[in-house]
CSV table of C-alpha atoms in Angstrom, one decimal:
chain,number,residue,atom,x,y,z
A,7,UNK,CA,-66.9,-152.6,-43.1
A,8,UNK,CA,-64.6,-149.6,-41.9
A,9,UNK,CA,-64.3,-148.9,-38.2
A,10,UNK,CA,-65.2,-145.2,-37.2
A,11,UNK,CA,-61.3,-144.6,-36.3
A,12,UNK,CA,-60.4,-146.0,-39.6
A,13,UNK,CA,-62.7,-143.3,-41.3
A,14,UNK,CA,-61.8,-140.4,-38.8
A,15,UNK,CA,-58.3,-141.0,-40.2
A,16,UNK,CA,-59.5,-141.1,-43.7
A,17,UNK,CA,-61.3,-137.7,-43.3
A,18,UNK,CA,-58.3,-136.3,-41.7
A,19,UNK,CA,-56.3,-137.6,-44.6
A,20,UNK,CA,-58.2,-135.9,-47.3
A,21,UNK,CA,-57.7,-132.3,-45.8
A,22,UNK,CA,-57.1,-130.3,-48.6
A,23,UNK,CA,-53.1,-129.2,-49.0
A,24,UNK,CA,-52.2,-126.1,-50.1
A,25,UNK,CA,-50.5,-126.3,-53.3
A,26,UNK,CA,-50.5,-123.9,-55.8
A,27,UNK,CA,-52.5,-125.9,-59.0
A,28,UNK,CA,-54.2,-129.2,-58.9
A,29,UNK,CA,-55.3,-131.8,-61.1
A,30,UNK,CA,-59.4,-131.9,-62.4
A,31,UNK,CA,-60.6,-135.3,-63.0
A,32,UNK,CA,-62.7,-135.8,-66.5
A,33,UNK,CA,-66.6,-136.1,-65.9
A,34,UNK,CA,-67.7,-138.8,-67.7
A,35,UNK,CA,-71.2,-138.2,-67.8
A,36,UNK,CA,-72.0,-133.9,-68.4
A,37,UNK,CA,-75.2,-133.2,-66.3
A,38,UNK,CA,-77.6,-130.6,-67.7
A,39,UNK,CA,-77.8,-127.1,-65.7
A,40,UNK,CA,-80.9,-125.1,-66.3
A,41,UNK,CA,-80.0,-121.1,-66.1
A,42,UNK,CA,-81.8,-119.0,-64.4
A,43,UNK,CA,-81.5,-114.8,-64.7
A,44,UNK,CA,-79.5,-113.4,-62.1
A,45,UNK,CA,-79.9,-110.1,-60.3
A,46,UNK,CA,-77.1,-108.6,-57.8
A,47,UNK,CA,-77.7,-106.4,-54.9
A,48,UNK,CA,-73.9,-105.7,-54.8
A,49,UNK,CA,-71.1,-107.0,-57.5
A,50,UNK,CA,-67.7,-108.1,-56.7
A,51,UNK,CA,-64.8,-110.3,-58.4
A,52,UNK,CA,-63.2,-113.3,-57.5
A,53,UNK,CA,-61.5,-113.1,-54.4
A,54,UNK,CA,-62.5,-110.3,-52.9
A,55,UNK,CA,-62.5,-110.0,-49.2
A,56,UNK,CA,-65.5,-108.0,-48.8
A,57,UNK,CA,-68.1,-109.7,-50.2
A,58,UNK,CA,-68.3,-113.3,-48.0
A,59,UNK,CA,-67.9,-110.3,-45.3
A,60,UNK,CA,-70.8,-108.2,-46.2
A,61,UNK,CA,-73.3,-111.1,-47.1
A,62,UNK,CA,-72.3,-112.5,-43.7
A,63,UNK,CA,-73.4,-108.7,-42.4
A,64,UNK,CA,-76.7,-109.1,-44.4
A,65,UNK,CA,-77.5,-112.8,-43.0
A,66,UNK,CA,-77.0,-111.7,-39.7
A,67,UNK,CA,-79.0,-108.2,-39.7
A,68,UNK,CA,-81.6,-110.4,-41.2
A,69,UNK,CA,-81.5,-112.5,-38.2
A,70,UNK,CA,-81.9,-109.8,-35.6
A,71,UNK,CA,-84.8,-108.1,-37.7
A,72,UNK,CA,-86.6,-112.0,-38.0
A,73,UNK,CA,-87.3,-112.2,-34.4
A,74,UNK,CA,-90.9,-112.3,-34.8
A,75,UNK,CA,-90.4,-115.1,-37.0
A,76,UNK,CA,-88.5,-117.1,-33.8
A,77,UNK,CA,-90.4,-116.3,-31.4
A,78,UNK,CA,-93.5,-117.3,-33.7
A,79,UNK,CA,-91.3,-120.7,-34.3
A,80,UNK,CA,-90.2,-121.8,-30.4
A,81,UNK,CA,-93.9,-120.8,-28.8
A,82,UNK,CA,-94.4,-124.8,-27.9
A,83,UNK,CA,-90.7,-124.6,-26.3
A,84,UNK,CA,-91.9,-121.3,-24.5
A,85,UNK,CA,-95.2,-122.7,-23.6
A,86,UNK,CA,-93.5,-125.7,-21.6
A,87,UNK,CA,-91.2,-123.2,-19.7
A,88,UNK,CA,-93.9,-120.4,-18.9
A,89,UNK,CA,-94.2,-121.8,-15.5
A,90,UNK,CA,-90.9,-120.8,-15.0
A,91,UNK,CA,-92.8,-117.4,-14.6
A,92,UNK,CA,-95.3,-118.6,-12.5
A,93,UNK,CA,-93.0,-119.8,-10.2
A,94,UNK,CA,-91.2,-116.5,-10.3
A,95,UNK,CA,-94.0,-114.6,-9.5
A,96,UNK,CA,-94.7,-115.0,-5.8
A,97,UNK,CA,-91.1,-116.2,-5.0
A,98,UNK,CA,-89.4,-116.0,-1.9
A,99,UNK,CA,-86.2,-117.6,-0.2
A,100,UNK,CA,-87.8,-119.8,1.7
A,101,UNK,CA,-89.5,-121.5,-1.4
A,102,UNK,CA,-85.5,-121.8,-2.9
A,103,UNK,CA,-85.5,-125.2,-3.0
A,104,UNK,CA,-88.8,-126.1,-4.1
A,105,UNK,CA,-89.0,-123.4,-7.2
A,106,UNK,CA,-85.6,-124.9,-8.0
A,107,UNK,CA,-86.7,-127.9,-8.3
A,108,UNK,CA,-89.8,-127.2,-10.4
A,109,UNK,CA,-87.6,-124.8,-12.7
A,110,UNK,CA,-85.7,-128.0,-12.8
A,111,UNK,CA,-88.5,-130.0,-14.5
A,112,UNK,CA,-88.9,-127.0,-16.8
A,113,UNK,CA,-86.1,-127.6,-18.2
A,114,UNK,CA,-85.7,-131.2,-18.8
A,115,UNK,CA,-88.9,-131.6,-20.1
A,116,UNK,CA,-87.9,-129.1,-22.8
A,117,UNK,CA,-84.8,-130.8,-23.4
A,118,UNK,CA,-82.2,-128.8,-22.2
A,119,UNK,CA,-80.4,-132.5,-20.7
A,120,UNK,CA,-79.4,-133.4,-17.2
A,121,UNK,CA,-76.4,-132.2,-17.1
A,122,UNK,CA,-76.8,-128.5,-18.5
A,123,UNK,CA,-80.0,-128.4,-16.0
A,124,UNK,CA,-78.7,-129.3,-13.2
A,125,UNK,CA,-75.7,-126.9,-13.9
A,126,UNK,CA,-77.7,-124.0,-14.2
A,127,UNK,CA,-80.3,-124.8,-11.2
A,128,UNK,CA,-76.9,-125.0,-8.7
A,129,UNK,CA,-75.4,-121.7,-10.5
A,130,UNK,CA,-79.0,-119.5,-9.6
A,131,UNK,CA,-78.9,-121.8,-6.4
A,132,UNK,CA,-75.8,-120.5,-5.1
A,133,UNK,CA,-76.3,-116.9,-6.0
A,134,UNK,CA,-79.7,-116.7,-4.4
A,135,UNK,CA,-77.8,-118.4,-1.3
A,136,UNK,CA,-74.8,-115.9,-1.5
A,137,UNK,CA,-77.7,-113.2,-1.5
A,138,UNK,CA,-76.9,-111.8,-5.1
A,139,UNK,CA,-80.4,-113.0,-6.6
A,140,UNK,CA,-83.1,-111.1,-4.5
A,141,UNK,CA,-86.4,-111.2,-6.5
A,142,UNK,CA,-87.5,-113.5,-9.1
A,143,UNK,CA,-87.2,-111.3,-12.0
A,144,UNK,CA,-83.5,-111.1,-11.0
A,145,UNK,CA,-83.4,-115.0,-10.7
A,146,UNK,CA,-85.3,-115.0,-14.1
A,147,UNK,CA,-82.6,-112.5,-15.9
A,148,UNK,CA,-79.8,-114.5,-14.3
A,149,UNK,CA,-81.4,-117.5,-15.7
A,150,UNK,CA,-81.3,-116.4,-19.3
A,151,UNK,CA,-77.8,-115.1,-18.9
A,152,UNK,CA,-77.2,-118.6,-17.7
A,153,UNK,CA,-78.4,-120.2,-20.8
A,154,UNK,CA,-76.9,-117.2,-23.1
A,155,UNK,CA,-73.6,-118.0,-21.7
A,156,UNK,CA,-73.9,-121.6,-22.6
A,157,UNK,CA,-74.5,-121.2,-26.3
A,158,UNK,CA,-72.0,-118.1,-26.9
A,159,UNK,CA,-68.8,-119.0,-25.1
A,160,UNK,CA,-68.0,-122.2,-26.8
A,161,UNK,CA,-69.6,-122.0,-30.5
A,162,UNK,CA,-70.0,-118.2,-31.1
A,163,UNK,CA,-69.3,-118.1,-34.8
A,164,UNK,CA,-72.8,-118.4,-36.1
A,165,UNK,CA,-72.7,-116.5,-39.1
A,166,UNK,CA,-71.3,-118.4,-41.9
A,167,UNK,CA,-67.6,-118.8,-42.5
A,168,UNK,CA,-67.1,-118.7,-46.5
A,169,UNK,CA,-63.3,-117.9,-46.9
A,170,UNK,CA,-62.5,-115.1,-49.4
A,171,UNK,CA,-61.8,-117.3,-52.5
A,172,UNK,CA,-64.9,-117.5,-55.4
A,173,UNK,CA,-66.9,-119.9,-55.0
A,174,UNK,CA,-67.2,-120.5,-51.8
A,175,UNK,CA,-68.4,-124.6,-51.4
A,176,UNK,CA,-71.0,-125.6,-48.5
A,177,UNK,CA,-71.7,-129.4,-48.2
A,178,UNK,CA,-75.2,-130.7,-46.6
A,179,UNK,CA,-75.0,-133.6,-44.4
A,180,UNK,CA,-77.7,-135.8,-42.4
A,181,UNK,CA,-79.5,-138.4,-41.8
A,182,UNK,CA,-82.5,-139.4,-43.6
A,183,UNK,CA,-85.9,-137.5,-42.8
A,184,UNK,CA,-84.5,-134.6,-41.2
A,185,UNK,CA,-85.4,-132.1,-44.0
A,186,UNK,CA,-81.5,-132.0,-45.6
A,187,UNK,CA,-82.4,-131.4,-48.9
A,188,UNK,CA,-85.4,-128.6,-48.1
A,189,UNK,CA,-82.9,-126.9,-45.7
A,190,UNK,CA,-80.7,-126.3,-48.8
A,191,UNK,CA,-82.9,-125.1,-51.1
A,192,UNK,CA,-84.5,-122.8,-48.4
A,193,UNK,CA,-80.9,-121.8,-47.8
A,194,UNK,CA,-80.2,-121.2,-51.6
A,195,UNK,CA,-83.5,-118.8,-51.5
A,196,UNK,CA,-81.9,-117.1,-49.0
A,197,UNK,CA,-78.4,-116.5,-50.1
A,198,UNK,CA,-79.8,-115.4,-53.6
A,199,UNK,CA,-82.3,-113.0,-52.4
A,200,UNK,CA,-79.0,-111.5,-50.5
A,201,UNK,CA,-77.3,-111.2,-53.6
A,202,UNK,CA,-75.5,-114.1,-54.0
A,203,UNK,CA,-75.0,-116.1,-57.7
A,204,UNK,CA,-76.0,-119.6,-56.3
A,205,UNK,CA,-75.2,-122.9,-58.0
A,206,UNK,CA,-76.8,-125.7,-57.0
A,207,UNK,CA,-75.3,-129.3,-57.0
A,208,UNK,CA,-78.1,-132.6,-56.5
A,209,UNK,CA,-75.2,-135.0,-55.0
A,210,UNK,CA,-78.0,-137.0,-53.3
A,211,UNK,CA,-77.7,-139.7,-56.0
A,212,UNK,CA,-79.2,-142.5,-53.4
A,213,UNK,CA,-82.7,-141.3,-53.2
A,214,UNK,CA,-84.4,-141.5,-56.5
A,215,UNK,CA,-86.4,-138.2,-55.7
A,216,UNK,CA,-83.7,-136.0,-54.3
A,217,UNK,CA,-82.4,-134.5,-57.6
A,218,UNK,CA,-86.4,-133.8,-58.9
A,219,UNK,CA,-86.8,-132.0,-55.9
A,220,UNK,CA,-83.5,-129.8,-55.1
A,221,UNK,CA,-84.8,-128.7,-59.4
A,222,UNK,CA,-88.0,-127.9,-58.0
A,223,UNK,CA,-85.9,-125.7,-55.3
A,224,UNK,CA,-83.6,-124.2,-57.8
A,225,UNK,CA,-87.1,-123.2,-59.5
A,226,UNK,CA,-88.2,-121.9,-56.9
A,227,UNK,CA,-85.0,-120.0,-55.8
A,228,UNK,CA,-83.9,-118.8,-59.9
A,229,UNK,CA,-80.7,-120.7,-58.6
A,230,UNK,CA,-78.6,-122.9,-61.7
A,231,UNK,CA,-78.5,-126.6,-60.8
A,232,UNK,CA,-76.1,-129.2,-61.4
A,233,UNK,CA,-77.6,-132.9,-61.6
A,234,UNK,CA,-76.1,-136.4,-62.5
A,235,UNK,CA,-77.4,-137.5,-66.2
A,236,UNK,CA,-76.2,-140.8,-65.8
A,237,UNK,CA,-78.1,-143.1,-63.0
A,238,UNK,CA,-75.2,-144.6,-61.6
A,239,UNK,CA,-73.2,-141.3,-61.2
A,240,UNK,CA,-70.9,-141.0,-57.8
A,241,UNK,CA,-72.0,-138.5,-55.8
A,242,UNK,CA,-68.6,-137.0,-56.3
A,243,UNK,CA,-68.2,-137.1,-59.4
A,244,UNK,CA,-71.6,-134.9,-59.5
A,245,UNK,CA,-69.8,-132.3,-56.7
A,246,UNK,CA,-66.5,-132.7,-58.9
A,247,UNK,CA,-67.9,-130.9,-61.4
A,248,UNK,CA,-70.4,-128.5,-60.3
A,249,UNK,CA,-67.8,-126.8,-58.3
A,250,UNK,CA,-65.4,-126.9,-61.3
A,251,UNK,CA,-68.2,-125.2,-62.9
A,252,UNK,CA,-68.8,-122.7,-60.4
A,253,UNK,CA,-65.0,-121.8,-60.6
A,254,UNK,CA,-64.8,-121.4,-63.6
A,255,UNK,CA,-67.9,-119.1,-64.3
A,256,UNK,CA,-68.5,-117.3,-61.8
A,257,UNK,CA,-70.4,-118.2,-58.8
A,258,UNK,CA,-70.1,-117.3,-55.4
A,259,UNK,CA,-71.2,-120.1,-54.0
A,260,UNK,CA,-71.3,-123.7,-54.4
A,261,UNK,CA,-74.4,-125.6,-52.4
A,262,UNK,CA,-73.8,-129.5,-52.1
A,263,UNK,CA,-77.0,-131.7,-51.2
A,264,UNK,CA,-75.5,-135.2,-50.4
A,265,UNK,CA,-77.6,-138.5,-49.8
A,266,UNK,CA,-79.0,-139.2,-46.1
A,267,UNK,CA,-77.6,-141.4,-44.0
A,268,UNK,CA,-77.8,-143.1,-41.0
A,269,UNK,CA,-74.6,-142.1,-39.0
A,270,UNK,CA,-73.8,-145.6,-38.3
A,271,UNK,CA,-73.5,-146.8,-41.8
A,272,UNK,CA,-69.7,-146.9,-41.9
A,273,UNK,CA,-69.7,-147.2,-45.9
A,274,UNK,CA,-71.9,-144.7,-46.6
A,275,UNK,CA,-70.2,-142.6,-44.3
A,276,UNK,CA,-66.8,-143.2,-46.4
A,277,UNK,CA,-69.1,-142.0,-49.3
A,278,UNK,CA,-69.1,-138.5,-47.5
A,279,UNK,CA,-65.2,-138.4,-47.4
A,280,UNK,CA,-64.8,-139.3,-50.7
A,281,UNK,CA,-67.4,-135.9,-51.5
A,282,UNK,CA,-65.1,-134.0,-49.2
A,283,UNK,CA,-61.6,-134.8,-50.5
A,284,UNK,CA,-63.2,-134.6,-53.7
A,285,UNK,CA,-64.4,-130.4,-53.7
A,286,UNK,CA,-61.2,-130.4,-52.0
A,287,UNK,CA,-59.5,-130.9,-54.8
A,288,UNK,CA,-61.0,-128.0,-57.2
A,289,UNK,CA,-60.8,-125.5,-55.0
A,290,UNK,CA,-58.3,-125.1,-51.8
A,291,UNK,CA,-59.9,-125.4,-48.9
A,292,UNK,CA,-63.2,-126.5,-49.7
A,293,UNK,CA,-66.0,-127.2,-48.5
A,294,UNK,CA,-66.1,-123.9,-46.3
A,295,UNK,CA,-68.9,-125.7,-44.7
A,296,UNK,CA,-70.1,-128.3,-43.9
A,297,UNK,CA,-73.2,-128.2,-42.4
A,298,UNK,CA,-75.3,-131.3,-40.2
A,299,UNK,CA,-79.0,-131.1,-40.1
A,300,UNK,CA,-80.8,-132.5,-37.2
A,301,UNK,CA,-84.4,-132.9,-36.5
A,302,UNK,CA,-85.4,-131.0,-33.7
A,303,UNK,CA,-88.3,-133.2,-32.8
A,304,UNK,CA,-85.9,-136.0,-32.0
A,305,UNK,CA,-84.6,-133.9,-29.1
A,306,UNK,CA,-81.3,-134.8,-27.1
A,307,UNK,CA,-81.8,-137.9,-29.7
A,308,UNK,CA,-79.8,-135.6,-32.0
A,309,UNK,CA,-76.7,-135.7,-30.3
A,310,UNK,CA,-75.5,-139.6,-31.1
A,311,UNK,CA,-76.2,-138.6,-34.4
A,312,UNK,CA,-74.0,-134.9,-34.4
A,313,UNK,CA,-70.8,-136.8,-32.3
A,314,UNK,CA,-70.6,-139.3,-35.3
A,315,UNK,CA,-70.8,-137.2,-38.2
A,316,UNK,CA,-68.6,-134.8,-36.6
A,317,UNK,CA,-66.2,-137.5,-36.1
A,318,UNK,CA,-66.2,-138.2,-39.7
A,319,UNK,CA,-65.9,-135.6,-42.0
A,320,UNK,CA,-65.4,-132.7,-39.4
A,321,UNK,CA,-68.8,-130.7,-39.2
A,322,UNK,CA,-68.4,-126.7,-39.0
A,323,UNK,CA,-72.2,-126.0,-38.3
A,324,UNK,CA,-75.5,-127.2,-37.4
A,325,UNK,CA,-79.5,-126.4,-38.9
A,326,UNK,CA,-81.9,-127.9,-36.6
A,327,UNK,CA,-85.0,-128.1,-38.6
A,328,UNK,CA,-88.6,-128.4,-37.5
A,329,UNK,CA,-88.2,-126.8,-34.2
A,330,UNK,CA,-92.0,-125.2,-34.6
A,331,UNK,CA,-93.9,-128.4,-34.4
A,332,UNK,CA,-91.3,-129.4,-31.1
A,333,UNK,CA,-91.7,-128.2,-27.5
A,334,UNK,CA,-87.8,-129.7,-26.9
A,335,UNK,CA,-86.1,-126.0,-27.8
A,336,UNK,CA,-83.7,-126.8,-24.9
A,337,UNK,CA,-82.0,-129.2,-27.4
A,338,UNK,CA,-80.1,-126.3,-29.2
A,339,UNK,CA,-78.5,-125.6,-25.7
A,340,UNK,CA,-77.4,-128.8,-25.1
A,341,UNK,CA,-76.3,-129.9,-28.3
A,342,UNK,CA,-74.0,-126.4,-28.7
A,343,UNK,CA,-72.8,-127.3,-24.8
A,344,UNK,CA,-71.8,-130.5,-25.4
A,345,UNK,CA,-70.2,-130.6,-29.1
A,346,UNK,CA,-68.8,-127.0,-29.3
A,347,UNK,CA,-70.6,-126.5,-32.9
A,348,UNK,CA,-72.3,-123.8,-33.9
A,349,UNK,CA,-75.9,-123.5,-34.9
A,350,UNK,CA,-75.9,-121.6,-38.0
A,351,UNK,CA,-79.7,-121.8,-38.7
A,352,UNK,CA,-82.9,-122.9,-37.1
A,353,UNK,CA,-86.2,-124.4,-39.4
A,354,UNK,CA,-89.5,-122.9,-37.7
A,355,UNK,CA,-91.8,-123.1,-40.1
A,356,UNK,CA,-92.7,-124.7,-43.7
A,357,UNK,CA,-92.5,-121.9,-45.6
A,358,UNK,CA,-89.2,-120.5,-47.8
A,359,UNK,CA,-88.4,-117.8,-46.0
A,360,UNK,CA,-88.8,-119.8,-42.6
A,361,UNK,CA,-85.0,-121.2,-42.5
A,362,UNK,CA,-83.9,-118.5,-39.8
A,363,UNK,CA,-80.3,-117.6,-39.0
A,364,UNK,CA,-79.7,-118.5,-35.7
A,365,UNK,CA,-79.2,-115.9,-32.8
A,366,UNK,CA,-78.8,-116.5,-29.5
A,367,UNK,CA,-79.8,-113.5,-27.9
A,368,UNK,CA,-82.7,-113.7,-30.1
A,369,UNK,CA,-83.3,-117.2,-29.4
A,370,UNK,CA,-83.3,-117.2,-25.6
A,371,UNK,CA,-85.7,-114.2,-25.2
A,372,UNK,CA,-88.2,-116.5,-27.8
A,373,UNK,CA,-88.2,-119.2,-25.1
A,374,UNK,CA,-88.1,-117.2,-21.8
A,375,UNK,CA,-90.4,-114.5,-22.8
């Protein structure tokens, strides 16, 4: 079995270089696409600097004018840390140390970790102290700047980062259960309703119902799909050539669904370098992405999970899914504090349209409302 240093040197290893033609290996086994009509909001051709730019612009409008939708999403997160206002209310300095310490509570029971709580408890401690915090709407303000601050200055890249070179490749990564293959196809949806030609590729050849159900998403999205005919396919091999296929006609973007995994199965983990190296190989730079999903209702859980597959194959973003059904919102905070990664989108709710892009301005007014 392959220790986790041998495979964070394998990942490294199968960075793509930059030469200037490569070799594409055959495809045994051609998997059927089904087409779908296409329609365009804006055109542009291959290479083109301006339209990975724009549909970034679009994805994150969309995001500010969503806001309902996230604050409709975190209200079990926002319930757990309404006594904050309670405790507001009435305050005065010589409560300081007891509100502190309830506020405290707040925010470990909603997940935001020991050691992000405790950091931002001393931080409003010390400026009520110094005598810059004099009321508790101030000490409430200063608390969600706290918490903005925390999830801006290390990971601030949230919008998508897809190059300039057609198509653009994004891998799905994750354990099993946490709602991978649905966050792609919600994903797809969204990328085509913003104009996007969308090709879809079922590399989850583990799970026998994977590939029926990223079709049912392509359906559902009027996205083309690329799917392994033969049973035995490598999940490569079925990534292999749906991004030769998207180079080669057209697409802007390239969506990989990969099998779950548990992040401490070292040989299915190789299985994700070997999908990495081999996009890598069709087009320079690929994937653009990589994205982890993580279960939100698993909490500070999440971060075990996020450090190994990070490790691995180098993760360039985060969706944490099922956020709606959790009151543990404060696990976005931490898991942005403590791996520097980006969430890129947030799942609060079971319908299409429900995969949000992720805004933290947005975000911490939905919890500290």
């Amino acid at each position: 079995m392959a220790s986790l240093a041998h495979l964070s040197l394998l990942s490294k290893l199968s960075q793509p270089q930059h030469h200037l033609s490569f070799t594409i290996p055959q495809i045994r086994h051609s998997s059927p696409t089904k087409t779908r009509p296409a329609t365009h909001r804006f055109k542009c051709s291959a290479g083109q600097i301006g339209f990975f730019t724009r549909l970034g612009r679009l994805i994150k409008e969309k995001a500010k004018s969503d806001v309902e939708k996230l604050f409709s999403g975190f209200s079990k997160t926002r319930e757990n840390l309404a006594v904050i206002d309670e405790l507001l209310l009435y305050w005065n300095l010589a409560d300081t140390d007891r509100v502190l310490d309830e506020l405290e509570e707040a925010l470990l029971v909603s997940d935001f970790g020991p050691r992000i709580t405790v950091k931002i408890v001393e931080s409003l401690r010390e400026d009520i102290l110094g005598g810059k915090l004099k009321s508790g709407s101030e000490i409430k303000e200063a608390l969600k700047k706290s918490v903005l601050d925390l999830l801006t200055k290390k990971a601030n890249k949230t919008e998508l980062q897809l190059g300039y070179k057609k198509p653009a490749v994004i891998m799905i990564v994750g354990v099993n259960g946490g709602g991978k293959t649905t966050s792609l196809g919600k994903l797809a949806y969204r990328l085509k309703n913003e104009g996007a030609k969308i090709l879809m590729a079922a590399g989850d050849t583990f799970r026998a119902a994977a590939s029926d159900q990223l079709e049912i998403w392509a359906e559902r999205a009027g996205c083309e799909i690329v799917m392994a005919e033969d049973a035995n396919a490598k999940a490569s091999s079925v990534l292999t050539q749906a991004v030769k296929r998207g180079k080669e006609q057209g697409f802007d973007i390239v969506l990989c669904d990969t099998s779950g995994r548990l992040h401490t199965n070292y040989s299915l983990m190789e299985e994700l370098i070997a999908c990495k190296k081999a996009v890598g190989k069709i087009v320079s730079r690929a994937p653009n992405e990589i994205l982890l999903v993580l279960d939100g209702t698993t909490g500070l859980n999440m971060l075990p999970q996020a450090r190994e597959f990070n490790e691995i194959v180098g993760i360039t973003g985060l969706i944490l899914t099922k956020l709606d059904g959790s009151a543990r919102g404060g696990c976005v905070v931490s898991v942005v504090d403590e791996l520097g990664i980006p969430v890129k989108f947030v799942g609060v709710g079971e319908g299409v349209e429900d995969l949000q892009p992720f805004d933290a301005e947005a975000f911490v007014n939905a919890i500290f409302s």
